[in-house]
Amino acid sequence: MTKKSAHEILEDEEFRTLARQKNLISLILTILELVIYFGFISLIAFNKPFLASKLSGSMTVGIPVGIGVIILSWILTGIYVNWANKKYDRMVENIKNRIGG
Amino acid sequence: MQTVIGQTNPVAIFFFLLFVAVTLAITYWAAKRTRTTKEFYAAGRNITGFQNGLALAGDYMSAASFLGIAGLVSTKGYDGLIYSVGWLVGWPIIMFLIAEPLRNLGKYTFADVVAYRLSQRPIRSAAALGSIITVLTYLTAQMVGAGTLIKLLFGLPYEVAVIIVGCLMIAYVLFGGMLATTWVQIIKAVLLLGGATLLVILTLAQFGFNYGELFGQAAQKYGDKFLEPGGLVTNPIDAFSLGLALMFGTAGLPHILMRFYTVPNAKEARKSVFYATGFIGYFYILTFTIGFGAAVLVGQDIIKGIDKGGNMAAPLLAEVLGGNIFLGFLAAVAFATILAVVAGLTLAGASALSHDLYVGVIRKGVSAEKEEVKVAKIATLILGLTAIFLGIIFKGQNVAFMVGLAFAVAASANFPALFMSIVWKRFTTQGAVSSIITGLVLATVLIILSPTVWVDVFKNPSPIFPLKNPGLISMTAAFIAGIIVSLATREPQAEARFEEEKLRTYVGIGAE
């Protein structure tokens, strides 16, 4: 494999794919987080009766929904780490190996 | 019920002295490993992702969030949960947009990243101003909270408490730098998570480990309303504005951002956010349970009788369930919690003063290693003494707005410039400075005119600016200012360096 200069790497298809994938996944996950949190706030603002409705006993729908926002946020960070550890790091290694002096 | 809260508690003092002894021993150990700037600001970049995750959690979970949120839940029920959720949702944003580029591009402060391909001196001056305002307002709120809480918990005079906290935090940072600060934060996080977990287990044991039973009894005592959203979100725009400030402010807090330089690479930085988010989320779920437990097992009348804001809900619950010993332990943990947060803030403020202002602006980037460490230590001392001074002059003042201000400034002055400098090729020096100054000035002025200061502090009948937190306006304006001014100016050298920056952002080539 021929080594490439830093400048050539930037024009390189592999680097472009890496940057594109990273941007895409960051964007999707950020939007998801925004939707989850502001969706929750909107529910509180516009549909209190839904959150106040009973699930079982005294437990309201709002409790699992609120806790769910916390857990989902954490899961999203987990999805990102999992993707980055498995895919992104490998692509980064490939590119690093191909960069010559 | 009879409570010993507010009296001199030998158990609490014992646990507290134990914590101080251990942390000072660590500081002594760390002092020998704190000679270079890399060691002082970034603990030699030898902290693992897991350790940094704990330290980030320790840096972020303040005594106000532990005692305050448990108190809010115990007095307001479900609304306390809504409030706590807002404090978590900034962490995924740090993960997706900030952590890795920050680690790859910067050295010690977030201003390193903004200044990467722009003119050093104007950027560093503006960014340091944003950092210092964020740190000082947050620090003042913490110091006033510390004095008040320690007075409530230990019966210690307010000023004495502030001075003890100030001196210890100065000692950690001055001698042990980031390494000592990190370990103080790790120990605190473990103690706080452990203490809160134990409190939840003891609480649930009273209800046969059945959440339904706990919620049932709470509803019986305080009505169904207690488990429903109440008056916290009345105006949706207000809630959105606060939500934006919390979310993007977390991603612009200098003391949090600085922690990403303590790990060896971007991979560890990313792992640390995952751990931190997990710990903090788990902690907020615990405080929610603690709040409900306190409402049922202690009762709102007693909680409010001791402190109107409900801050003593968790300690009272500990006393009911585990007696004096558990109360003493938890009180000491609260003290430790305060120390870890203020130490992190002091270090971040000192770095802005020494690394950005002194070296970056006054010495134009040229400074000997030894000199910079010395200046950083002097800055630590100045900042620590300032914090003690501010803590004392703001005694008895309503400083709740200061945390809101810190987050609004972080979201408006720090985050937009940081984010645009990473992703946007055409971003210019003038654009960045305009963005930072717009965010800083708007956030500050609007919060003064808002209900939180204009009405609650200055006692005017009605606010000039309607929103409680200006995040929505000030952050949007900071982005717009940055974009318009950048488009109106050109900086060919900065554009030319974007490709190189991009390679470093994504691949980490040349990262410190």
Coordinates of N, CA and C in Angstrom, one line a residue, chain A residues 45 48, chain B residues 230-239 468:
Chain A
A45 N -45.9 20.5 29.1 CA -46.5 21.8 28.9 C -47.9 21.6 28.2
K48 N -50.5 17.5 30.2 CA -50.4 17.1 31.6 C -51.3 15.9 31.9
Chain B
G230 N -46.8 19.4 38.1 CA -47.6 20.5 38.8 C -47.2 21.8 38.1
G231 N -46.7 22.7 38.9 CA -46.6 24.1 38.5 C -45.2 24.5 37.9
L232 N -44.3 23.5 37.7 CA -43.0 23.8 37.3 C -42.9 24.3 35.9
V233 N -43.7 23.6 35.0 CA -43.7 24.1 33.6 C -45.1 24.7 33.3
T234 N -45.2 26.0 33.4 CA -46.4 26.6 33.1 C -46.3 27.3 31.7
N235 N -45.2 28.0 31.5 CA -45.0 28.6 30.2 C -44.0 27.8 29.4
P236 N -44.5 27.2 28.3 CA -43.6 26.3 27.5 C -42.3 27.0 27.0
I237 N -42.4 28.3 26.6 CA -41.2 28.9 26.1 C -40.2 29.1 27.2
D238 N -40.6 29.4 28.4 CA -39.8 29.5 29.5 C -39.0 28.2 29.8
A239 N -39.8 27.1 29.7 CA -39.2 25.8 29.9 C -38.2 25.4 28.8
K468 N -37.4 33.3 32.4 CA -36.6 33.2 33.7 C -35.1 32.9 33.3

